[in-house]
């Protein structure tokens, strides 16, 4: 009986059958300082201060991201001056927007920054540390997305976590009630060179309806953490890694280059 009880407790402690709820999202709403829009209208473009450097697909072009806007179709636009931009698609479709509610804001709230930093460091150890913590969050929330008489709507959120040179994202999917998305991932247009969205950016591809129940790279279903850095940040110089850890990492890299087998610990 004792062993059976232990097995049940282990299953209950590792199985999240309900996934995320709206209460698990980062605080959103006009009472938290969000700008809100409804239906087809996205949120007005806002400046990013300080601008974001080293952003995926922008680093090689030498651009910084100076503006962002939350779009009604489940995406965030990040733009350099003039026309160069990159777009993060969480769940882009071309359906009904009668009940859409879109929220967005930038915040430097220390409690929320710590929450995001801890969440990212859990999935990607030593990304942020005391010498290079995040300085701002961009929080975008979509509520009752595509809700209509036959669709209960979808609820999801994106958190952009950055200190200007290190940038990560957190996607939170509470529920999704569309068969599939038209686009997910990143698309861009840099110097008139357009790159379509790559659905492999997310592990569920365009089948976003599965995201709320999937154990992605977090211990909570519906939560996916991803890097938005063009070049991996040098976490060693920022004192996030100890010298011993960095030496071990270099040994793993050398063994891979030489075609040697590497221990499982090299994949951590």
Short mmCIF file of N, CA and C in Angstrom, two decimals, residues 87-267:
data_model
loop_
_atom_site.label_atom_id
_atom_site.label_comp_id
_atom_site.label_asym_id
_atom_site.label_seq_id
_atom_site.Cartn_x
_atom_site.Cartn_y
_atom_site.Cartn_z
N UNK A 87 9.09 39.89 -37.16
CA UNK A 87 7.76 39.66 -36.59
C UNK A 87 7.73 38.29 -35.91
N UNK A 88 7.31 38.29 -34.65
CA UNK A 88 7.15 37.06 -33.88
C UNK A 88 5.69 36.65 -33.92
N UNK A 89 5.41 35.52 -34.59
CA UNK A 89 4.04 35.03 -34.71
C UNK A 89 3.79 33.95 -33.66
N UNK A 90 2.91 34.21 -32.71
CA UNK A 90 2.54 33.19 -31.74
C UNK A 90 1.37 32.34 -32.24
N UNK A 91 0.41 33.01 -32.85
CA UNK A 91 -0.76 32.29 -33.36
C UNK A 91 -1.45 33.21 -34.36
N UNK A 92 -0.96 33.21 -35.58
CA UNK A 92 -1.53 34.10 -36.58
C UNK A 92 -2.55 33.36 -37.42
N UNK A 93 -3.77 33.88 -37.46
CA UNK A 93 -4.82 33.32 -38.30
C UNK A 93 -5.56 34.46 -38.99
N UNK A 94 -6.48 34.09 -39.83
CA UNK A 94 -7.29 35.09 -40.53
C UNK A 94 -8.77 34.81 -40.27
N UNK A 95 -9.13 34.69 -39.01
CA UNK A 95 -10.50 34.36 -38.64
C UNK A 95 -11.29 35.55 -38.16
N UNK A 96 -12.26 35.28 -37.28
CA UNK A 96 -13.13 36.34 -36.76
C UNK A 96 -12.42 37.10 -35.64
N UNK A 97 -12.70 38.42 -35.55
CA UNK A 97 -12.06 39.24 -34.53
C UNK A 97 -13.07 40.08 -33.76
N UNK A 98 -14.32 39.65 -33.72
CA UNK A 98 -15.36 40.47 -33.11
C UNK A 98 -15.13 40.70 -31.63
N UNK A 99 -14.57 39.71 -30.93
CA UNK A 99 -14.43 39.81 -29.48
C UNK A 99 -12.96 39.92 -29.04
N UNK A 100 -12.05 40.06 -29.98
CA UNK A 100 -10.62 40.14 -29.63
C UNK A 100 -10.34 41.25 -28.61
N UNK A 101 -9.51 40.91 -27.63
CA UNK A 101 -9.00 41.93 -26.71
C UNK A 101 -7.48 41.78 -26.69
N UNK A 102 -6.77 42.85 -27.03
CA UNK A 102 -5.31 42.83 -27.11
C UNK A 102 -4.75 43.81 -26.09
N UNK A 103 -3.79 43.34 -25.30
CA UNK A 103 -3.17 44.18 -24.28
C UNK A 103 -1.65 44.22 -24.51
N UNK A 104 -1.02 45.32 -24.15
CA UNK A 104 0.43 45.38 -24.27
C UNK A 104 1.03 46.51 -23.46
N UNK A 105 2.23 46.28 -22.94
CA UNK A 105 2.95 47.33 -22.21
C UNK A 105 4.41 46.94 -22.07
N UNK A 106 5.24 47.92 -21.77
CA UNK A 106 6.62 47.72 -21.36
C UNK A 106 6.70 48.01 -19.86
N UNK A 107 7.44 47.18 -19.14
CA UNK A 107 7.54 47.39 -17.70
C UNK A 107 8.94 47.08 -17.20
N UNK A 108 9.32 47.80 -16.15
CA UNK A 108 10.58 47.52 -15.45
C UNK A 108 10.29 47.09 -14.02
N UNK A 109 9.09 46.57 -13.79
CA UNK A 109 8.69 46.11 -12.46
C UNK A 109 9.66 45.04 -11.97
N UNK A 110 10.29 45.28 -10.82
CA UNK A 110 11.35 44.38 -10.34
C UNK A 110 10.82 42.98 -10.02
N UNK A 111 9.60 42.89 -9.50
CA UNK A 111 9.03 41.59 -9.19
C UNK A 111 8.77 40.77 -10.43
N UNK A 112 8.23 41.39 -11.47
CA UNK A 112 7.96 40.68 -12.72
C UNK A 112 9.27 40.32 -13.44
N UNK A 113 10.25 41.22 -13.37
CA UNK A 113 11.54 40.92 -13.99
C UNK A 113 12.19 39.72 -13.32
N UNK A 114 12.12 39.66 -11.99
CA UNK A 114 12.69 38.51 -11.28
C UNK A 114 11.96 37.23 -11.64
N UNK A 115 10.64 37.30 -11.75
CA UNK A 115 9.86 36.12 -12.13
C UNK A 115 10.30 35.61 -13.50
N UNK A 116 10.42 36.53 -14.47
CA UNK A 116 10.83 36.14 -15.82
C UNK A 116 12.26 35.62 -15.84
N UNK A 117 13.16 36.28 -15.10
CA UNK A 117 14.56 35.86 -15.05
C UNK A 117 14.68 34.46 -14.47
N UNK A 118 13.97 34.19 -13.38
CA UNK A 118 14.02 32.87 -12.77
C UNK A 118 13.45 31.80 -13.71
N UNK A 119 12.41 32.16 -14.42
CA UNK A 119 11.78 31.21 -15.34
C UNK A 119 12.73 30.86 -16.49
N UNK A 120 13.41 31.86 -17.02
CA UNK A 120 14.34 31.62 -18.12
C UNK A 120 15.56 30.85 -17.63
N UNK A 121 16.09 31.23 -16.48
CA UNK A 121 17.26 30.54 -15.95
C UNK A 121 16.97 29.08 -15.60
N UNK A 122 15.72 28.78 -15.32
CA UNK A 122 15.37 27.38 -15.06
C UNK A 122 15.48 26.55 -16.33
N UNK A 123 15.05 27.12 -17.45
CA UNK A 123 15.13 26.41 -18.72
C UNK A 123 16.49 26.53 -19.39
N UNK A 124 17.14 27.70 -19.20
CA UNK A 124 18.44 27.97 -19.79
C UNK A 124 19.36 28.48 -18.67
N UNK A 125 19.95 27.58 -17.92
CA UNK A 125 20.72 27.98 -16.72
C UNK A 125 21.78 29.03 -17.02
N UNK A 126 21.90 29.98 -16.09
CA UNK A 126 22.94 31.00 -16.12
C UNK A 126 22.81 32.00 -17.27
N UNK A 127 21.62 32.15 -17.81
CA UNK A 127 21.43 33.13 -18.88
C UNK A 127 21.53 34.55 -18.32
N UNK A 128 20.75 34.83 -17.29
CA UNK A 128 20.79 36.13 -16.64
C UNK A 128 21.39 35.96 -15.24
N UNK A 129 22.10 36.98 -14.77
CA UNK A 129 22.66 36.91 -13.43
C UNK A 129 22.73 38.31 -12.85
N UNK A 130 23.31 38.43 -11.67
CA UNK A 130 23.30 39.71 -10.95
C UNK A 130 24.05 40.80 -11.71
N UNK A 131 25.02 40.41 -12.54
CA UNK A 131 25.78 41.42 -13.28
C UNK A 131 25.13 41.78 -14.61
N UNK A 132 24.17 40.98 -15.07
CA UNK A 132 23.50 41.29 -16.34
C UNK A 132 22.03 40.87 -16.28
N UNK A 133 21.25 41.41 -15.35
CA UNK A 133 19.84 41.04 -15.25
C UNK A 133 19.03 41.69 -16.37
N UNK A 134 17.82 41.23 -16.60
CA UNK A 134 16.94 41.94 -17.53
C UNK A 134 16.65 43.35 -17.01
N UNK A 135 16.44 44.27 -17.92
CA UNK A 135 16.11 45.64 -17.53
C UNK A 135 14.67 46.00 -17.88
N UNK A 136 14.05 45.22 -18.78
CA UNK A 136 12.67 45.52 -19.14
C UNK A 136 11.97 44.29 -19.70
N UNK A 137 10.65 44.29 -19.57
CA UNK A 137 9.80 43.26 -20.16
C UNK A 137 8.81 43.93 -21.10
N UNK A 138 8.56 43.29 -22.22
CA UNK A 138 7.44 43.65 -23.08
C UNK A 138 6.40 42.55 -22.90
N UNK A 139 5.22 42.92 -22.44
CA UNK A 139 4.16 41.94 -22.15
C UNK A 139 3.03 42.14 -23.14
N UNK A 140 2.72 41.12 -23.92
CA UNK A 140 1.63 41.17 -24.89
C UNK A 140 0.65 40.04 -24.58
N UNK A 141 -0.63 40.36 -24.54
CA UNK A 141 -1.65 39.38 -24.13
C UNK A 141 -2.82 39.43 -25.10
N UNK A 142 -3.27 38.26 -25.51
CA UNK A 142 -4.44 38.14 -26.37
C UNK A 142 -5.52 37.35 -25.63
N UNK A 143 -6.69 37.95 -25.47
CA UNK A 143 -7.79 37.33 -24.75
C UNK A 143 -9.00 37.22 -25.70
N UNK A 144 -9.67 36.07 -25.64
CA UNK A 144 -10.84 35.80 -26.50
C UNK A 144 -10.49 35.97 -27.97
N UNK A 145 -9.30 35.52 -28.33
CA UNK A 145 -8.83 35.62 -29.71
C UNK A 145 -9.68 34.73 -30.61
N UNK A 146 -10.29 35.33 -31.63
CA UNK A 146 -11.15 34.66 -32.61
C UNK A 146 -12.44 34.11 -32.01
N UNK A 147 -12.83 34.61 -30.87
CA UNK A 147 -14.08 34.16 -30.27
C UNK A 147 -15.26 34.59 -31.14
N UNK A 148 -16.21 33.67 -31.33
CA UNK A 148 -17.46 34.00 -32.01
C UNK A 148 -18.53 33.05 -31.51
N UNK A 149 -19.65 32.97 -32.19
CA UNK A 149 -20.77 32.15 -31.72
C UNK A 149 -20.42 30.67 -31.66
N UNK A 150 -19.45 30.23 -32.46
CA UNK A 150 -19.12 28.80 -32.49
C UNK A 150 -17.72 28.50 -31.94
N UNK A 151 -16.97 29.54 -31.56
CA UNK A 151 -15.60 29.35 -31.09
C UNK A 151 -15.44 30.05 -29.74
N UNK A 152 -15.05 29.31 -28.69
CA UNK A 152 -14.94 29.92 -27.35
C UNK A 152 -13.76 30.89 -27.22
N UNK A 153 -12.92 30.96 -28.24
CA UNK A 153 -11.80 31.89 -28.21
C UNK A 153 -10.54 31.28 -27.62
N UNK A 154 -9.39 31.92 -27.87
CA UNK A 154 -8.09 31.45 -27.38
C UNK A 154 -7.46 32.54 -26.51
N UNK A 155 -6.66 32.10 -25.54
CA UNK A 155 -5.99 33.02 -24.63
C UNK A 155 -4.51 32.67 -24.55
N UNK A 156 -3.66 33.64 -24.84
CA UNK A 156 -2.22 33.37 -24.82
C UNK A 156 -1.47 34.68 -24.58
N UNK A 157 -0.18 34.55 -24.30
CA UNK A 157 0.61 35.71 -23.90
C UNK A 157 2.06 35.53 -24.33
N UNK A 158 2.73 36.63 -24.61
CA UNK A 158 4.16 36.62 -24.91
C UNK A 158 4.87 37.61 -24.00
N UNK A 159 5.98 37.17 -23.42
CA UNK A 159 6.81 38.01 -22.58
C UNK A 159 8.18 38.13 -23.25
N UNK A 160 8.59 39.32 -23.60
CA UNK A 160 9.92 39.56 -24.16
C UNK A 160 10.79 40.09 -23.02
N UNK A 161 11.87 39.38 -22.75
CA UNK A 161 12.72 39.68 -21.59
C UNK A 161 14.09 40.10 -22.11
N UNK A 162 14.55 41.31 -21.77
CA UNK A 162 15.79 41.80 -22.38
C UNK A 162 16.54 42.76 -21.48
N UNK A 163 17.85 42.81 -21.68
CA UNK A 163 18.66 43.88 -21.08
C UNK A 163 19.36 44.68 -22.17
N UNK A 164 18.88 44.54 -23.39
CA UNK A 164 19.45 45.26 -24.53
C UNK A 164 20.37 44.41 -25.37
N UNK A 165 21.10 43.49 -24.73
CA UNK A 165 22.02 42.63 -25.49
C UNK A 165 21.66 41.15 -25.35
N UNK A 166 20.97 40.77 -24.28
CA UNK A 166 20.47 39.40 -24.12
C UNK A 166 18.95 39.47 -24.12
N UNK A 167 18.31 38.74 -25.02
CA UNK A 167 16.86 38.79 -25.16
C UNK A 167 16.29 37.39 -25.30
N UNK A 168 15.33 37.08 -24.45
CA UNK A 168 14.62 35.80 -24.50
C UNK A 168 13.13 36.07 -24.54
N UNK A 169 12.38 35.06 -24.94
CA UNK A 169 10.93 35.15 -24.95
C UNK A 169 10.31 34.02 -24.16
N UNK A 170 9.13 34.28 -23.61
CA UNK A 170 8.33 33.26 -22.93
C UNK A 170 6.95 33.28 -23.57
N UNK A 171 6.52 32.16 -24.10
CA UNK A 171 5.19 32.04 -24.67
C UNK A 171 4.32 31.24 -23.69
N UNK A 172 3.15 31.76 -23.38
CA UNK A 172 2.23 31.13 -22.44
C UNK A 172 0.90 30.89 -23.14
N UNK A 173 0.53 29.63 -23.32
CA UNK A 173 -0.72 29.28 -23.99
C UNK A 173 -1.69 28.68 -22.98
N UNK A 174 -2.76 29.40 -22.66
CA UNK A 174 -3.76 28.90 -21.73
C UNK A 174 -4.69 27.92 -22.44
N UNK A 175 -5.26 28.35 -23.52
CA UNK A 175 -6.08 27.46 -24.35
C UNK A 175 -6.10 27.98 -25.78
N UNK A 176 -6.24 27.08 -26.70
CA UNK A 176 -6.25 27.42 -28.12
C UNK A 176 -7.38 26.64 -28.78
N UNK A 177 -8.24 27.37 -29.48
CA UNK A 177 -9.40 26.73 -30.11
C UNK A 177 -9.42 27.02 -31.61
N UNK A 178 -8.28 26.81 -32.24
CA UNK A 178 -8.20 26.84 -33.70
C UNK A 178 -7.52 25.55 -34.13
N UNK A 179 -7.89 25.03 -35.27
CA UNK A 179 -7.31 23.77 -35.75
C UNK A 179 -5.81 23.92 -35.95
N UNK A 180 -5.41 24.98 -36.60
CA UNK A 180 -3.99 25.26 -36.79
C UNK A 180 -3.82 26.75 -37.08
N UNK A 181 -2.59 27.23 -36.95
CA UNK A 181 -2.30 28.63 -37.24
C UNK A 181 -1.83 28.77 -38.68
N UNK A 182 -2.09 29.91 -39.27
CA UNK A 182 -1.56 30.18 -40.61
C UNK A 182 -0.05 30.33 -40.56
N UNK A 183 0.43 30.98 -39.48
CA UNK A 183 1.87 31.19 -39.33
C UNK A 183 2.25 31.14 -37.85
N UNK A 184 3.40 30.54 -37.59
CA UNK A 184 4.04 30.65 -36.28
C UNK A 184 5.54 30.83 -36.53
N UNK A 185 6.24 31.34 -35.53
CA UNK A 185 7.68 31.52 -35.67
C UNK A 185 8.05 32.95 -35.98
N UNK A 186 9.17 33.13 -36.67
CA UNK A 186 9.70 34.46 -36.97
C UNK A 186 9.71 34.72 -38.47
N UNK A 187 9.23 35.88 -38.86
CA UNK A 187 9.41 36.34 -40.24
C UNK A 187 10.12 37.68 -40.18
N UNK A 188 10.70 38.10 -41.29
CA UNK A 188 11.44 39.36 -41.27
C UNK A 188 11.54 39.97 -42.65
N UNK A 189 11.87 41.24 -42.67
CA UNK A 189 12.16 41.96 -43.91
C UNK A 189 13.30 42.91 -43.61
N UNK A 190 14.48 42.58 -44.10
CA UNK A 190 15.67 43.37 -43.83
C UNK A 190 16.32 43.74 -45.17
N UNK A 191 16.45 45.04 -45.40
CA UNK A 191 17.02 45.51 -46.67
C UNK A 191 16.30 44.90 -47.87
N UNK A 192 14.97 44.90 -47.77
CA UNK A 192 14.09 44.37 -48.83
C UNK A 192 14.23 42.87 -49.04
N UNK A 193 14.87 42.19 -48.11
CA UNK A 193 14.99 40.73 -48.17
C UNK A 193 13.98 40.11 -47.21
N UNK A 194 12.91 39.57 -47.76
CA UNK A 194 11.85 39.00 -46.94
C UNK A 194 12.11 37.54 -46.64
N UNK A 195 11.93 37.16 -45.39
CA UNK A 195 12.07 35.77 -44.97
C UNK A 195 10.75 35.34 -44.34
N UNK A 196 10.08 34.32 -44.89
CA UNK A 196 8.79 33.90 -44.33
C UNK A 196 8.95 33.26 -42.96
N UNK A 197 7.85 33.17 -42.25
CA UNK A 197 7.87 32.57 -40.92
C UNK A 197 8.26 31.10 -40.99
N UNK A 198 9.10 30.66 -40.08
CA UNK A 198 9.55 29.28 -40.01
C UNK A 198 8.83 28.60 -38.85
N UNK A 199 7.88 27.70 -39.13
CA UNK A 199 7.10 27.08 -38.05
C UNK A 199 7.93 26.19 -37.13
N UNK A 200 9.13 25.78 -37.56
CA UNK A 200 9.96 24.93 -36.71
C UNK A 200 10.52 25.71 -35.52
N UNK A 201 10.31 27.02 -35.50
CA UNK A 201 10.76 27.83 -34.37
C UNK A 201 10.10 27.35 -33.08
N UNK A 202 8.83 26.94 -33.18
CA UNK A 202 8.11 26.37 -32.04
C UNK A 202 8.01 24.86 -32.21
N UNK A 203 8.09 24.09 -31.11
CA UNK A 203 8.07 22.63 -31.22
C UNK A 203 6.74 22.07 -31.72
N UNK A 204 5.67 22.84 -31.66
CA UNK A 204 4.37 22.37 -32.12
C UNK A 204 4.09 22.81 -33.55
N UNK A 205 5.04 23.51 -34.19
CA UNK A 205 4.82 23.98 -35.55
C UNK A 205 3.63 24.91 -35.62
N UNK A 206 2.73 24.64 -36.55
CA UNK A 206 1.51 25.45 -36.65
C UNK A 206 0.33 24.79 -35.96
N UNK A 207 0.55 23.61 -35.38
CA UNK A 207 -0.52 22.92 -34.67
C UNK A 207 -0.60 23.46 -33.24
N UNK A 208 -0.94 24.73 -33.13
CA UNK A 208 -0.89 25.43 -31.84
C UNK A 208 -1.94 24.90 -30.88
N UNK A 209 -2.98 24.25 -31.40
CA UNK A 209 -4.04 23.74 -30.53
C UNK A 209 -3.49 22.75 -29.49
N UNK A 210 -2.33 22.13 -29.78
CA UNK A 210 -1.73 21.18 -28.85
C UNK A 210 -0.88 21.87 -27.78
N UNK A 211 -0.50 23.10 -28.01
CA UNK A 211 0.46 23.78 -27.14
C UNK A 211 0.06 23.83 -25.67
N UNK A 212 -1.21 24.12 -25.32
CA UNK A 212 -1.55 24.24 -23.90
C UNK A 212 -1.37 22.97 -23.09
N UNK A 213 -1.37 21.81 -23.73
CA UNK A 213 -1.23 20.55 -22.99
C UNK A 213 0.14 19.92 -23.17
N UNK A 214 1.00 20.54 -23.98
CA UNK A 214 2.31 19.95 -24.25
C UNK A 214 3.33 20.36 -23.21
N UNK A 215 4.14 19.40 -22.76
CA UNK A 215 5.30 19.73 -21.93
C UNK A 215 6.40 20.13 -22.90
N UNK A 216 6.66 21.40 -23.03
CA UNK A 216 7.59 21.90 -24.02
C UNK A 216 9.00 21.91 -23.43
N UNK A 217 9.52 23.04 -23.02
CA UNK A 217 10.83 23.04 -22.35
C UNK A 217 10.72 23.66 -20.96
N UNK A 218 9.55 23.50 -20.37
CA UNK A 218 9.30 23.97 -19.02
C UNK A 218 8.61 22.85 -18.26
N UNK A 219 8.56 22.96 -16.92
CA UNK A 219 7.86 21.94 -16.15
C UNK A 219 6.38 22.23 -16.03
N UNK A 220 5.91 23.23 -16.75
CA UNK A 220 4.48 23.56 -16.78
C UNK A 220 4.00 23.49 -18.23
N UNK A 221 2.98 22.72 -18.52
CA UNK A 221 2.50 22.63 -19.92
C UNK A 221 2.01 23.99 -20.41
N UNK A 222 2.19 24.20 -21.70
CA UNK A 222 1.76 25.45 -22.30
C UNK A 222 2.76 26.57 -22.20
N UNK A 223 3.93 26.29 -21.62
CA UNK A 223 4.96 27.32 -21.43
C UNK A 223 6.18 26.98 -22.27
N UNK A 224 6.58 27.89 -23.14
CA UNK A 224 7.74 27.65 -23.98
C UNK A 224 8.69 28.84 -23.89
N UNK A 225 9.96 28.57 -23.62
CA UNK A 225 10.98 29.61 -23.45
C UNK A 225 11.94 29.53 -24.63
N UNK A 226 12.28 30.66 -25.23
CA UNK A 226 13.09 30.63 -26.43
C UNK A 226 14.04 31.81 -26.49
N UNK A 227 15.18 31.59 -27.11
CA UNK A 227 16.18 32.64 -27.27
C UNK A 227 15.86 33.49 -28.50
N UNK A 228 16.07 34.78 -28.37
CA UNK A 228 15.91 35.70 -29.49
C UNK A 228 17.23 36.40 -29.82
N UNK A 229 18.34 35.78 -29.41
CA UNK A 229 19.66 36.35 -29.68
C UNK A 229 20.17 35.91 -31.05
N UNK A 230 20.73 36.86 -31.78
CA UNK A 230 21.34 36.54 -33.07
C UNK A 230 22.64 35.78 -32.86
N UNK A 231 23.43 36.22 -31.88
CA UNK A 231 24.68 35.57 -31.52
C UNK A 231 24.58 35.18 -30.05
N UNK A 232 24.92 33.94 -29.68
CA UNK A 232 24.82 33.55 -28.26
C UNK A 232 25.57 34.53 -27.38
N UNK A 233 24.93 35.02 -26.31
CA UNK A 233 25.61 35.97 -25.42
C UNK A 233 26.79 35.34 -24.71
N UNK A 234 27.80 36.14 -24.43
CA UNK A 234 29.00 35.66 -23.74
C UNK A 234 28.72 35.69 -22.24
N UNK A 235 28.07 34.64 -21.76
CA UNK A 235 27.69 34.61 -20.36
C UNK A 235 28.88 34.43 -19.45
N UNK A 236 30.03 33.96 -19.99
CA UNK A 236 31.22 33.79 -19.15
C UNK A 236 31.73 35.15 -18.68
N UNK A 237 31.84 36.10 -19.59
CA UNK A 237 32.37 37.41 -19.21
C UNK A 237 31.40 38.16 -18.32
N UNK A 238 30.11 37.78 -18.36
CA UNK A 238 29.15 38.45 -17.50
C UNK A 238 29.06 37.80 -16.13
N UNK A 239 29.98 36.85 -15.87
CA UNK A 239 30.11 36.20 -14.55
C UNK A 239 28.97 35.26 -14.25
N UNK A 240 28.20 34.85 -15.29
CA UNK A 240 27.14 33.88 -15.03
C UNK A 240 27.72 32.48 -14.89
N UNK A 241 28.76 32.17 -15.64
CA UNK A 241 29.41 30.87 -15.55
C UNK A 241 30.66 30.99 -14.69
N UNK A 242 30.92 29.98 -13.91
CA UNK A 242 32.22 29.93 -13.24
C UNK A 242 33.27 29.52 -14.26
N UNK A 243 34.54 29.75 -13.95
CA UNK A 243 35.61 29.37 -14.88
C UNK A 243 35.62 27.86 -15.10
N UNK A 244 35.33 27.11 -14.04
CA UNK A 244 35.31 25.66 -14.17
C UNK A 244 34.24 25.21 -15.14
N UNK A 245 33.05 25.81 -15.04
CA UNK A 245 31.96 25.45 -15.95
C UNK A 245 32.30 25.81 -17.38
N UNK A 246 32.92 26.99 -17.56
CA UNK A 246 33.28 27.43 -18.91
C UNK A 246 34.33 26.51 -19.52
N UNK A 247 35.31 26.09 -18.73
CA UNK A 247 36.33 25.16 -19.22
C UNK A 247 35.70 23.84 -19.64
N UNK A 248 34.76 23.37 -18.84
CA UNK A 248 34.07 22.12 -19.18
C UNK A 248 33.31 22.28 -20.50
N UNK A 249 32.66 23.44 -20.68
CA UNK A 249 31.93 23.69 -21.91
C UNK A 249 32.87 23.68 -23.12
N UNK A 250 34.05 24.28 -22.97
CA UNK A 250 35.02 24.31 -24.06
C UNK A 250 35.53 22.92 -24.40
N UNK A 251 35.75 22.09 -23.38
CA UNK A 251 36.18 20.71 -23.62
C UNK A 251 35.12 19.96 -24.43
N UNK A 252 33.85 20.16 -24.08
CA UNK A 252 32.77 19.51 -24.82
C UNK A 252 32.78 19.95 -26.28
N UNK A 253 32.98 21.26 -26.51
CA UNK A 253 33.00 21.77 -27.88
C UNK A 253 34.16 21.19 -28.68
N UNK A 254 35.32 21.09 -28.05
CA UNK A 254 36.49 20.55 -28.74
C UNK A 254 36.27 19.08 -29.10
N UNK A 255 35.70 18.32 -28.18
CA UNK A 255 35.46 16.90 -28.45
C UNK A 255 34.45 16.72 -29.59
N UNK A 256 33.45 17.61 -29.65
CA UNK A 256 32.49 17.53 -30.76
C UNK A 256 33.19 17.84 -32.08
N UNK A 257 34.02 18.87 -32.10
CA UNK A 257 34.74 19.25 -33.32
C UNK A 257 35.63 18.11 -33.80
N UNK A 258 36.23 17.40 -32.87
CA UNK A 258 37.12 16.28 -33.21
C UNK A 258 36.37 15.00 -33.51
N UNK A 259 35.04 15.05 -33.47
CA UNK A 259 34.25 13.87 -33.78
C UNK A 259 34.24 12.82 -32.69
N UNK A 260 34.61 13.20 -31.48
CA UNK A 260 34.65 12.26 -30.37
C UNK A 260 33.29 12.17 -29.70
N UNK A 261 33.04 11.06 -29.02
CA UNK A 261 31.83 10.93 -28.23
C UNK A 261 31.91 11.86 -27.03
N UNK A 262 30.78 12.48 -26.69
CA UNK A 262 30.77 13.38 -25.53
C UNK A 262 29.84 12.80 -24.48
N UNK A 263 30.13 13.03 -23.20
CA UNK A 263 29.24 12.54 -22.14
C UNK A 263 27.90 13.24 -22.17
N UNK A 264 26.91 12.61 -21.56
CA UNK A 264 25.56 13.20 -21.52
C UNK A 264 25.57 14.57 -20.88
N UNK A 265 26.45 14.80 -19.92
CA UNK A 265 26.50 16.08 -19.22
C UNK A 265 26.83 17.24 -20.17
N UNK A 266 27.44 16.94 -21.33
CA UNK A 266 27.75 17.99 -22.29
C UNK A 266 26.49 18.56 -22.93
N UNK A 267 25.39 17.83 -22.85
CA UNK A 267 24.15 18.30 -23.46
C UNK A 267 23.34 19.15 -22.51
#
